[in-house]
Coordinates of N, CA, C and O in Angstrom, one line a residue:
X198 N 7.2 -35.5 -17.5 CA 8.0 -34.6 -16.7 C 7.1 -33.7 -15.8 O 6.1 -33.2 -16.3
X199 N 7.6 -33.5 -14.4 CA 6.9 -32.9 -13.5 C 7.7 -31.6 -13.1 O 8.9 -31.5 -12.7
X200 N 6.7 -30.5 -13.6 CA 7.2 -29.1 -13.0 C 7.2 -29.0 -11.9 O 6.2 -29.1 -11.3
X201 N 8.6 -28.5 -11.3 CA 8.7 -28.0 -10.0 C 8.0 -26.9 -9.8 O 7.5 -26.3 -10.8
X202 N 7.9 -26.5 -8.3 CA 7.2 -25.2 -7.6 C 7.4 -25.2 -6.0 O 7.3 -26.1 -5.2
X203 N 7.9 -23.8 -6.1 CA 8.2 -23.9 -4.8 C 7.3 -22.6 -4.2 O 7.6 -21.6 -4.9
X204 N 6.3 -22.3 -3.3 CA 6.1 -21.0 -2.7 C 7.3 -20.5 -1.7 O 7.6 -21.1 -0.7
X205 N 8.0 -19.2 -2.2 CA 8.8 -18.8 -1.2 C 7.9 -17.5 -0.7 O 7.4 -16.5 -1.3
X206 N 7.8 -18.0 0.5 CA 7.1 -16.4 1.4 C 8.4 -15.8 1.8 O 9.3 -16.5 2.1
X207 N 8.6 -14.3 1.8 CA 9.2 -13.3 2.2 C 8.4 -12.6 3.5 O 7.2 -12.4 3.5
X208 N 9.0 -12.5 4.3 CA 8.3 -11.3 5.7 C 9.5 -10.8 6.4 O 10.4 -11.5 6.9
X209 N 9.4 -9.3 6.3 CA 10.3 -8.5 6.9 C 9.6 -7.5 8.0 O 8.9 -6.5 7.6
X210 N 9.9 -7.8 9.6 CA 9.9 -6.9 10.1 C 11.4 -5.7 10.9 O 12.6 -5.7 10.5
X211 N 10.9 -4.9 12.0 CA 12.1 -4.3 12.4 C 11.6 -4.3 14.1 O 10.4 -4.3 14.4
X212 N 12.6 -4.2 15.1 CA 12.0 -4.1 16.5 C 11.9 -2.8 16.8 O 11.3 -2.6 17.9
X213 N 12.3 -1.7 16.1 CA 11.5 -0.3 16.6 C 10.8 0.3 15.2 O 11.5 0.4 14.2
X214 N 9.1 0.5 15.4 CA 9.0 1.0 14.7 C 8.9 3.0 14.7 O 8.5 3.8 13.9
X215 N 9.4 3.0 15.9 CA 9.4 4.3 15.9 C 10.6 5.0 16.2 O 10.5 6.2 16.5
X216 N 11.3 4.7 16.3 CA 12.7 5.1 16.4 C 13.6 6.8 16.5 O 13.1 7.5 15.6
X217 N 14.7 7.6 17.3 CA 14.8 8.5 17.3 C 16.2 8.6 16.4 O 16.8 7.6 16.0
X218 N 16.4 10.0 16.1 CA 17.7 10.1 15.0 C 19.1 9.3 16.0 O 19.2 9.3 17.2
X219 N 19.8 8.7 15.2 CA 20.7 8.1 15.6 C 20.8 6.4 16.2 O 21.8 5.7 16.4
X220 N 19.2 6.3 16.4 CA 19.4 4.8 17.3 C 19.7 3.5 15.9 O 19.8 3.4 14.7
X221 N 19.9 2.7 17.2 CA 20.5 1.0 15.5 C 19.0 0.5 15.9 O 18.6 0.4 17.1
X222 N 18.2 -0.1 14.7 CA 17.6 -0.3 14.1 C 17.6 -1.6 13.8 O 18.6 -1.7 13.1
X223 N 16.9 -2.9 13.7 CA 17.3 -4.3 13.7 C 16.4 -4.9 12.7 O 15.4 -5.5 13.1
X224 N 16.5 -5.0 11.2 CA 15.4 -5.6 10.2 C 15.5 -7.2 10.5 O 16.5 -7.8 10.6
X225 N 14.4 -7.8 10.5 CA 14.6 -9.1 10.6 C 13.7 -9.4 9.4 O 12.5 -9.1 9.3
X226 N 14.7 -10.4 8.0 CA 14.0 -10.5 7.3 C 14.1 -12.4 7.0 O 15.2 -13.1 6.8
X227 N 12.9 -12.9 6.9 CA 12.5 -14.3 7.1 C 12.1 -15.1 5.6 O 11.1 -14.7 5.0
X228 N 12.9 -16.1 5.1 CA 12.4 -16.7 3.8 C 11.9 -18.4 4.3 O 12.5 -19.3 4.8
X229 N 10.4 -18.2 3.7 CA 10.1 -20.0 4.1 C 9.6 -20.4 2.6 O 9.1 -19.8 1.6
X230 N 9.9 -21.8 2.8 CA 9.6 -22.5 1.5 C 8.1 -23.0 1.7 O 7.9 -24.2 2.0
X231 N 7.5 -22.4 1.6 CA 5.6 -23.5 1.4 C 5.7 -24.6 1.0 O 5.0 -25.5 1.6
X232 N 6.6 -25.0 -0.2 CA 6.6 -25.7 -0.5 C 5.9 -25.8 -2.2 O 5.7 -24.8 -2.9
X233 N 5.6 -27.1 -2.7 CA 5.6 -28.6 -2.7 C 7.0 -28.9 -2.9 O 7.3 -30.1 -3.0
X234 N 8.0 -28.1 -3.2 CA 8.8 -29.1 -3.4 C 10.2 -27.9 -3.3 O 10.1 -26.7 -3.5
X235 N 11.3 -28.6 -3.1 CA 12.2 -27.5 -2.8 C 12.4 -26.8 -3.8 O 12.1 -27.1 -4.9
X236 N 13.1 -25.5 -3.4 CA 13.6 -24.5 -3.9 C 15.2 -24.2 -4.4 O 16.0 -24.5 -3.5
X237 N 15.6 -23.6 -5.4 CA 16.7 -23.6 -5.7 C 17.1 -22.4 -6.2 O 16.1 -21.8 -6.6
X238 N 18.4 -21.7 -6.3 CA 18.8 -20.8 -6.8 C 18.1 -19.3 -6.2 O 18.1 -18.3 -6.9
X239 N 17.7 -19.3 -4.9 CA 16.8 -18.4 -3.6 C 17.8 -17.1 -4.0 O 19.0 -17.0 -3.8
X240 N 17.1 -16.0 -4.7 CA 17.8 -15.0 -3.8 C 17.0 -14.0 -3.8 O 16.1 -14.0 -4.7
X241 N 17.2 -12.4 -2.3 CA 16.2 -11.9 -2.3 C 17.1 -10.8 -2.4 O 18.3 -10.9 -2.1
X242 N 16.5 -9.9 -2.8 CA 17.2 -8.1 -2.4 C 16.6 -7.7 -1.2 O 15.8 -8.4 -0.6
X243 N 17.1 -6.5 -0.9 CA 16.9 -5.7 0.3 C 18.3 -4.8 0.5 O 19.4 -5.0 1.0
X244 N 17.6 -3.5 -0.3 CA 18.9 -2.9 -0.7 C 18.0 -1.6 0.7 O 16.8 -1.5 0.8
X245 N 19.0 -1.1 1.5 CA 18.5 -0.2 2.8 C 18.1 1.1 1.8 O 18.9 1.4 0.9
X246 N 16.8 1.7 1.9 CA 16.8 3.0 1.7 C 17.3 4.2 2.3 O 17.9 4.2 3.4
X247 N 17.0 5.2 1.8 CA 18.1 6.3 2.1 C 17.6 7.1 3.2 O 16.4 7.4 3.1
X248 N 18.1 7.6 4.1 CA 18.0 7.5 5.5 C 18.2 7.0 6.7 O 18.1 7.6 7.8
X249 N 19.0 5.3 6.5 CA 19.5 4.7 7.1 C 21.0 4.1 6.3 O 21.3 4.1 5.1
X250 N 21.7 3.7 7.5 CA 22.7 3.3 7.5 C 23.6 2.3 8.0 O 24.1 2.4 9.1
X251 N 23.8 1.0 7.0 CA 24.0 -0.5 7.3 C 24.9 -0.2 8.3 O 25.3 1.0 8.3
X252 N 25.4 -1.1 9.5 CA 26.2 -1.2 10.2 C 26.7 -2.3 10.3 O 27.9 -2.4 10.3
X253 N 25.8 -3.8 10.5 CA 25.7 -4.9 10.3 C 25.0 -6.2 10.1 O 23.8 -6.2 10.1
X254 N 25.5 -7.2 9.9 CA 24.4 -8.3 9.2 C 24.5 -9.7 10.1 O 25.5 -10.3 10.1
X255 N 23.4 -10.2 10.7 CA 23.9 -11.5 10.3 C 23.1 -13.0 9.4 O 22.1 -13.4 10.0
X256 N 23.3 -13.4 8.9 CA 22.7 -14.2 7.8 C 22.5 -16.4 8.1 O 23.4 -17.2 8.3
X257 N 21.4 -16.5 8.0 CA 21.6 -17.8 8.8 C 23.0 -18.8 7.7 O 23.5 -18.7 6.6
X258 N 23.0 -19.7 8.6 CA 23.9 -20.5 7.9 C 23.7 -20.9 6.7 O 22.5 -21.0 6.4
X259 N 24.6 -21.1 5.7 CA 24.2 -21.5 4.1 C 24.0 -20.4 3.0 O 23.7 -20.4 1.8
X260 N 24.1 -19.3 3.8 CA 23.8 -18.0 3.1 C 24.7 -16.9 3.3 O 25.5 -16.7 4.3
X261 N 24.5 -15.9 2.2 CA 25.5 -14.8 2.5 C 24.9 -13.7 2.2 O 23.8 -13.9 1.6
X262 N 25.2 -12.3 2.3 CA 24.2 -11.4 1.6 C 25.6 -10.1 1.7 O 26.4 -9.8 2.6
X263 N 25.2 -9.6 0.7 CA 26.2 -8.6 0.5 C 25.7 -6.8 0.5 O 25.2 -6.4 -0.5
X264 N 26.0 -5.8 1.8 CA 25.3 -4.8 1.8 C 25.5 -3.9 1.0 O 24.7 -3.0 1.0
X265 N 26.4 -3.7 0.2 CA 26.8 -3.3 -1.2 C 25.6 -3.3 -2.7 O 25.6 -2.5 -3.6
X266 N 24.8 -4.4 -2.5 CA 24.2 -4.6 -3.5 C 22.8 -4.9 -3.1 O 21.9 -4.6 -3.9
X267 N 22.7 -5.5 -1.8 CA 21.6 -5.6 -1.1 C 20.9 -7.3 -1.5 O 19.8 -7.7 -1.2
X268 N 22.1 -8.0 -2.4 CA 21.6 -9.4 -2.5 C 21.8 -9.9 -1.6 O 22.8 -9.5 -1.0
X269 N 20.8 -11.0 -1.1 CA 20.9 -12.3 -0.4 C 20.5 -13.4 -0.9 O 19.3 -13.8 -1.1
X270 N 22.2 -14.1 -1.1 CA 21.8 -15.4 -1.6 C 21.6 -16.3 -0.8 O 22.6 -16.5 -0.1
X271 N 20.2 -17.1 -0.5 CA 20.1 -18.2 -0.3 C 20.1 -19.8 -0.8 O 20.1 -20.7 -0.1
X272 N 20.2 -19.9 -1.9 CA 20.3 -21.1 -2.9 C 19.6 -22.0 -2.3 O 18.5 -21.7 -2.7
X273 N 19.5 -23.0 -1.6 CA 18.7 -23.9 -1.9 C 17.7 -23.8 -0.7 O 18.2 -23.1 0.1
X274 N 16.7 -24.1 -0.4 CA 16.1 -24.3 0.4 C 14.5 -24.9 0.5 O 13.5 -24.6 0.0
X275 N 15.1 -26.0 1.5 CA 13.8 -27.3 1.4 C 12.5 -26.8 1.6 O 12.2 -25.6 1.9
X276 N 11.6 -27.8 1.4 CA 10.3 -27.7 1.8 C 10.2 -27.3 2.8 O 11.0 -27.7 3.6
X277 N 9.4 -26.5 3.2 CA 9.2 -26.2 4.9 C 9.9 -26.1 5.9 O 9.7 -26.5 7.1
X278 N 11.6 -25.2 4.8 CA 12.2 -24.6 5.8 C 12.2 -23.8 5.4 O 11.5 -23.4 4.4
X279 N 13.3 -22.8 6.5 CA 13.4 -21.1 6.5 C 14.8 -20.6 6.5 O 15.8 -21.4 6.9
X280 N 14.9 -19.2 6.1 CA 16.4 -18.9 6.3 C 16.1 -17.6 6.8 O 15.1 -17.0 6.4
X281 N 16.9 -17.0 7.8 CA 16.8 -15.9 8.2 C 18.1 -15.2 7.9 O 19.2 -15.7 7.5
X282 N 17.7 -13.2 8.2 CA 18.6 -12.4 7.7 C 18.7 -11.3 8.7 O 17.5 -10.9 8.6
X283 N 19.2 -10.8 9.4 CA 18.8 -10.0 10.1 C 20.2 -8.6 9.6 O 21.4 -8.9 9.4
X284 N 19.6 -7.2 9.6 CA 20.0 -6.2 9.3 C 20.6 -5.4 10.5 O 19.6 -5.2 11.2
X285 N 21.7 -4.7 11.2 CA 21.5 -3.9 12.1 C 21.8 -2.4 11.6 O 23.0 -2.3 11.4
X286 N 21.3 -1.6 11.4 CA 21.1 -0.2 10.8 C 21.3 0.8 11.9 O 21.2 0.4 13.1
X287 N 21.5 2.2 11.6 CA 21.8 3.0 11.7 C 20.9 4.4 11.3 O 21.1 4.8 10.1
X288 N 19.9 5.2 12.1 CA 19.0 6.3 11.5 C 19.5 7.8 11.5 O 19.6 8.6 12.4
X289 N 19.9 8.0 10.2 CA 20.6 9.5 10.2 C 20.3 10.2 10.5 O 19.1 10.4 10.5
X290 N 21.3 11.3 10.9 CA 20.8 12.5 10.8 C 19.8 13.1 9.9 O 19.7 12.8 8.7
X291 N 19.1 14.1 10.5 CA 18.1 14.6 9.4 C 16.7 14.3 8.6 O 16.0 14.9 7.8
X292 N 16.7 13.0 9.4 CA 15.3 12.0 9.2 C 14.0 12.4 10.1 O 12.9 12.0 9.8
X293 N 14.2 13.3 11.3 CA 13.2 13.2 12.2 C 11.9 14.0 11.5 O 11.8 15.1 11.0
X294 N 10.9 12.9 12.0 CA 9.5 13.6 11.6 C 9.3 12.7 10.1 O 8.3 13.0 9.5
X295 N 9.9 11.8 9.7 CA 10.0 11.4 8.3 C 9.6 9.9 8.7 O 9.8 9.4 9.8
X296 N 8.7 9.1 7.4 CA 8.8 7.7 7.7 C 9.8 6.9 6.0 O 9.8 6.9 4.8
X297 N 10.5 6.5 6.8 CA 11.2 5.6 5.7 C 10.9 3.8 6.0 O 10.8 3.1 7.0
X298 N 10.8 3.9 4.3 CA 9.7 2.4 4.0 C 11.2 1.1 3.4 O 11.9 1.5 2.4
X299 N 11.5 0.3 3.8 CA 12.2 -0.9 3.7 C 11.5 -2.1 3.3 O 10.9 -2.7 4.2
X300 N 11.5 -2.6 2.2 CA 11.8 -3.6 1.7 C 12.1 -4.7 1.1 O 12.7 -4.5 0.1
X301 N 11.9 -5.9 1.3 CA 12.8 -7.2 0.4 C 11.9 -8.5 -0.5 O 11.1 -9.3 -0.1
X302 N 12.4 -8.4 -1.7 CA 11.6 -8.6 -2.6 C 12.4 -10.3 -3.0 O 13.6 -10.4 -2.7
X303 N 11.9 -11.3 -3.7 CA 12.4 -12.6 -4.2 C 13.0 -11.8 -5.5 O 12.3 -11.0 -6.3
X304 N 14.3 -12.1 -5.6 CA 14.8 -11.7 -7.5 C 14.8 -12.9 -8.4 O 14.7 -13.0 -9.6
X305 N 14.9 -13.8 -7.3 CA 15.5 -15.1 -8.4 C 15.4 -16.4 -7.5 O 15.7 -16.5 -6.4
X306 N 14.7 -17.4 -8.5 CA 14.2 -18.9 -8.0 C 14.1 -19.6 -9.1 O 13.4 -19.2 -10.0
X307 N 14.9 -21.1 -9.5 CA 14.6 -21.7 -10.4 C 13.5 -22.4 -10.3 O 13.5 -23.4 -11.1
X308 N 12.5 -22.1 -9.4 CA 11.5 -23.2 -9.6 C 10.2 -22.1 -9.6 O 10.1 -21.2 -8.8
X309 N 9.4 -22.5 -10.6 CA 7.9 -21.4 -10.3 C 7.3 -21.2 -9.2 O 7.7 -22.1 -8.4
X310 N 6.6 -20.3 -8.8 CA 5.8 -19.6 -7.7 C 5.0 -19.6 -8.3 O 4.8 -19.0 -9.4
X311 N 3.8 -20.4 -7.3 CA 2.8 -20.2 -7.6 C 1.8 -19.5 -7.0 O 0.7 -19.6 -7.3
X312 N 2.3 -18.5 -5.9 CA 1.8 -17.6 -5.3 C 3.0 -16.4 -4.9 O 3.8 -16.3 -4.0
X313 N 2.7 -15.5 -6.0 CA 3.8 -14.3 -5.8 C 3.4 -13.1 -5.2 O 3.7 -12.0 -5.4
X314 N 2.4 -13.7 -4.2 CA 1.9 -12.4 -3.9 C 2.2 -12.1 -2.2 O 1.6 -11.4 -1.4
X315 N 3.2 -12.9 -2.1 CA 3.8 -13.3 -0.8 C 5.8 -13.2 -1.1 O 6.7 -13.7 -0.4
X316 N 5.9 -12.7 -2.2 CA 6.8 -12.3 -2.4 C 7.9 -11.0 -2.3 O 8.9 -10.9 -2.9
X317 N 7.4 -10.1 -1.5 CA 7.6 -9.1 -1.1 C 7.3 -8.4 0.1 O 6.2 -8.2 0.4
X318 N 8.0 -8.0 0.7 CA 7.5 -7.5 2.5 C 7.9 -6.4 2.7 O 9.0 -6.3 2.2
X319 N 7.6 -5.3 3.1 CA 7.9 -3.7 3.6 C 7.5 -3.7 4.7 O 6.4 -4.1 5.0
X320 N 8.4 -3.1 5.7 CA 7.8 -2.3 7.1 C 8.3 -0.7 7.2 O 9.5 -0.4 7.0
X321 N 7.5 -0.1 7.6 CA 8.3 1.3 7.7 C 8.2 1.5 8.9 O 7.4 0.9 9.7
X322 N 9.5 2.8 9.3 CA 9.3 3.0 10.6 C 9.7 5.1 10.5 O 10.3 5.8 9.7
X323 N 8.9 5.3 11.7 CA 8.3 6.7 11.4 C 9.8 7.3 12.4 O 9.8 6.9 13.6
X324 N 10.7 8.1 12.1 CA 11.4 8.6 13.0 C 10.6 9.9 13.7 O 9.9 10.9 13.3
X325 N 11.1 9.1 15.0 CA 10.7 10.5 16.1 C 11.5 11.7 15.9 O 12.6 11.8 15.5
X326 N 10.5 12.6 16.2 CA 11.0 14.5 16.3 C 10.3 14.7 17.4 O 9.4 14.2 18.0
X327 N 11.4 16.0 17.4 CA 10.6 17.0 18.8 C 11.4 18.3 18.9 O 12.5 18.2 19.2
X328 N 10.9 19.5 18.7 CA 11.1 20.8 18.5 C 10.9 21.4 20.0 O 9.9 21.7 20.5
X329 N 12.8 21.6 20.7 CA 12.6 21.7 21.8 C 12.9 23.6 22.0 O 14.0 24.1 21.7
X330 N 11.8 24.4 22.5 CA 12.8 25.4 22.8 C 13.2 26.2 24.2 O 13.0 25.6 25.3
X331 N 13.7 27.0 24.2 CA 14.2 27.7 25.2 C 13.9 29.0 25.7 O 14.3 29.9 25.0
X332 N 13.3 29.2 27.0 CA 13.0 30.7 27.3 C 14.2 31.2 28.6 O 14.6 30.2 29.3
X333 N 14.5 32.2 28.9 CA 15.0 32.5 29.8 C 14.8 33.7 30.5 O 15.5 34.6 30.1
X334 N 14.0 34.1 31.8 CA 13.9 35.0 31.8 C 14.3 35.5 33.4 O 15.0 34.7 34.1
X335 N 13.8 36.8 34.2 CA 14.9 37.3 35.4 C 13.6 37.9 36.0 O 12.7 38.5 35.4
X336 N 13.7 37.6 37.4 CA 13.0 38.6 38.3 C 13.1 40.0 38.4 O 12.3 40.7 38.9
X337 N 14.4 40.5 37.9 CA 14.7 41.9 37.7 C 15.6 41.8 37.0 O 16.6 41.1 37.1
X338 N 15.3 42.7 36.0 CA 16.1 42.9 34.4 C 17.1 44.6 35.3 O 18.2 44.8 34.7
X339 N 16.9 45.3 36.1 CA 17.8 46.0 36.4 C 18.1 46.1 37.7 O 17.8 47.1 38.3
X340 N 18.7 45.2 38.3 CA 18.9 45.1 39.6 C 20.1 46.0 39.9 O 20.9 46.4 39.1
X341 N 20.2 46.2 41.3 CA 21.5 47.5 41.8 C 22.9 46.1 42.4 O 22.8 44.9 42.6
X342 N 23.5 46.7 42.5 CA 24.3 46.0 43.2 C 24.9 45.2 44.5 O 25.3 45.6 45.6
X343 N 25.0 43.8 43.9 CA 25.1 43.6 45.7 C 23.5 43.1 45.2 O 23.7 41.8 45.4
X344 N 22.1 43.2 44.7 CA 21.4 41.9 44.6 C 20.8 40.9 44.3 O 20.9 40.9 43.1
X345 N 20.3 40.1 44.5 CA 20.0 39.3 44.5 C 19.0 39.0 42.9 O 17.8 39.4 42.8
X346 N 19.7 38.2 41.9 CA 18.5 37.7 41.1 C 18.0 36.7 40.6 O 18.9 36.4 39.9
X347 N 17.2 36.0 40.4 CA 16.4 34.8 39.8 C 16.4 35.0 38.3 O 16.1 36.0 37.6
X348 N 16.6 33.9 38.0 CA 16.8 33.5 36.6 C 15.8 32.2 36.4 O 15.8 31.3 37.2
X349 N 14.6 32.2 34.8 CA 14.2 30.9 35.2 C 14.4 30.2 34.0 O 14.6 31.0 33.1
X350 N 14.4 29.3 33.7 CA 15.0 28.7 32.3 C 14.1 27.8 32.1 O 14.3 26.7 32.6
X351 N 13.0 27.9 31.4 CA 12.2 26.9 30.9 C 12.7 26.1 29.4 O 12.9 26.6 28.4
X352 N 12.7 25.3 29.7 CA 12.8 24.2 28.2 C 11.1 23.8 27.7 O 10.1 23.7 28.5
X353 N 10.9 23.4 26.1 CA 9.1 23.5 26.4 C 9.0 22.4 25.0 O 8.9 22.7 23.8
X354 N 9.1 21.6 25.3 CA 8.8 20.2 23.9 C 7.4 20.9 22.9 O 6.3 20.9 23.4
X355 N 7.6 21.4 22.0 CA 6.5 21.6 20.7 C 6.1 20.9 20.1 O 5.3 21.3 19.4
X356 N 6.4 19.5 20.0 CA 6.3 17.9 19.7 C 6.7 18.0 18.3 O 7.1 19.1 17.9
X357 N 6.6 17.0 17.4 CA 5.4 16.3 17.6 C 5.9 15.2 18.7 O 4.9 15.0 19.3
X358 N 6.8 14.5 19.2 CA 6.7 13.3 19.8 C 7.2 13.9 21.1 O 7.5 15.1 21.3
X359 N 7.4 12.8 22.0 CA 7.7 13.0 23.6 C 9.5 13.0 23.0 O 9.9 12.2 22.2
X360 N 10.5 14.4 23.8 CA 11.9 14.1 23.8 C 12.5 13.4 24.8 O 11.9 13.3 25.9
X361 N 13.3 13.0 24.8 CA 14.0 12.3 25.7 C 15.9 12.5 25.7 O 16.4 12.6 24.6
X362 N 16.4 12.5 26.3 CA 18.1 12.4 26.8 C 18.2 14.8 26.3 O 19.1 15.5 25.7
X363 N 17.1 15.0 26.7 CA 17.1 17.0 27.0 C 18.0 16.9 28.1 O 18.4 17.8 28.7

């Protein structure tokens, strides 16, 4: 009798790694079979950490994944193919200046791995901040009536990052 084995590689990235509060967020996470021989009973987690917020999914054909629990079942998958998963997310309030780290790990395969060290992928992405303030001040704080005064309103980014939509 010949023991099966399948290498399943995991790799997860995301298309912004730097992202500001509020933008969607896109995880693309990738399962290939190395191989020698197919794989069965595939599934991976990738439950979103806290800071973001699922919006939606889409999962290649033959698969499903549930954002509830953060399984994705893939079940079978041949030699020297792939299944993809892609996440569309949501970055909360409250995160800026913070890096949150994501995840997706193999739970379950009926056939051994003989390299598990290719079983797990994280990408983090660092949310942008920017501490904007405000001065306001007058060419004459006591002017008479009837004239004329200048007001100037500076806005002044304290960073850390460049702001945008002030």
């Amino acid at each position: 009798m010949t023991v099966q084995s399948a290498d399943i590689a995991v790799t997860k990235t995301v298309n912004n790694l730097t992202p500001n509060v509020g933008n969607t967020i896109i995880y693309t996470i990738t399962a290939t079979n190395n191989g020698p021989n197919t794989a069965t009973g595939v599934e991976i987690t990738d439950t979103l950490p806290s800071g973001i917020t699922y919006v939606s999914h889409t999962a290649s054909a033959g698969t499903t994944y549930s954002n509830a629990t953060g399984k994705w079942t893939i079940g079978s998958l041949a030699n020297g193919a792939s299944a993809t998963l892609t996440i569309n997310a949501t970055v909360n309030t409250g995160t800026g200046g913070t890096t949150i780290t994501n995840t997706a790990s193999i739970t379950s395969s009926d056939q051994s791995d003989p390299n598990t060290g290719n079983n797990t992928s994280s990408v983090s992405i660092t949310v942008q901040s920017a501490d904007i303030s405000v001065s306001k001040t007058t060419d004459n704080a006591t002017p008479k009536v009837g004239s004329t005064v200048k007001y100037t309103i500076t806005a002044t980014n304290n960073g850390p990052n460049t702001a945008t939509g002030v």
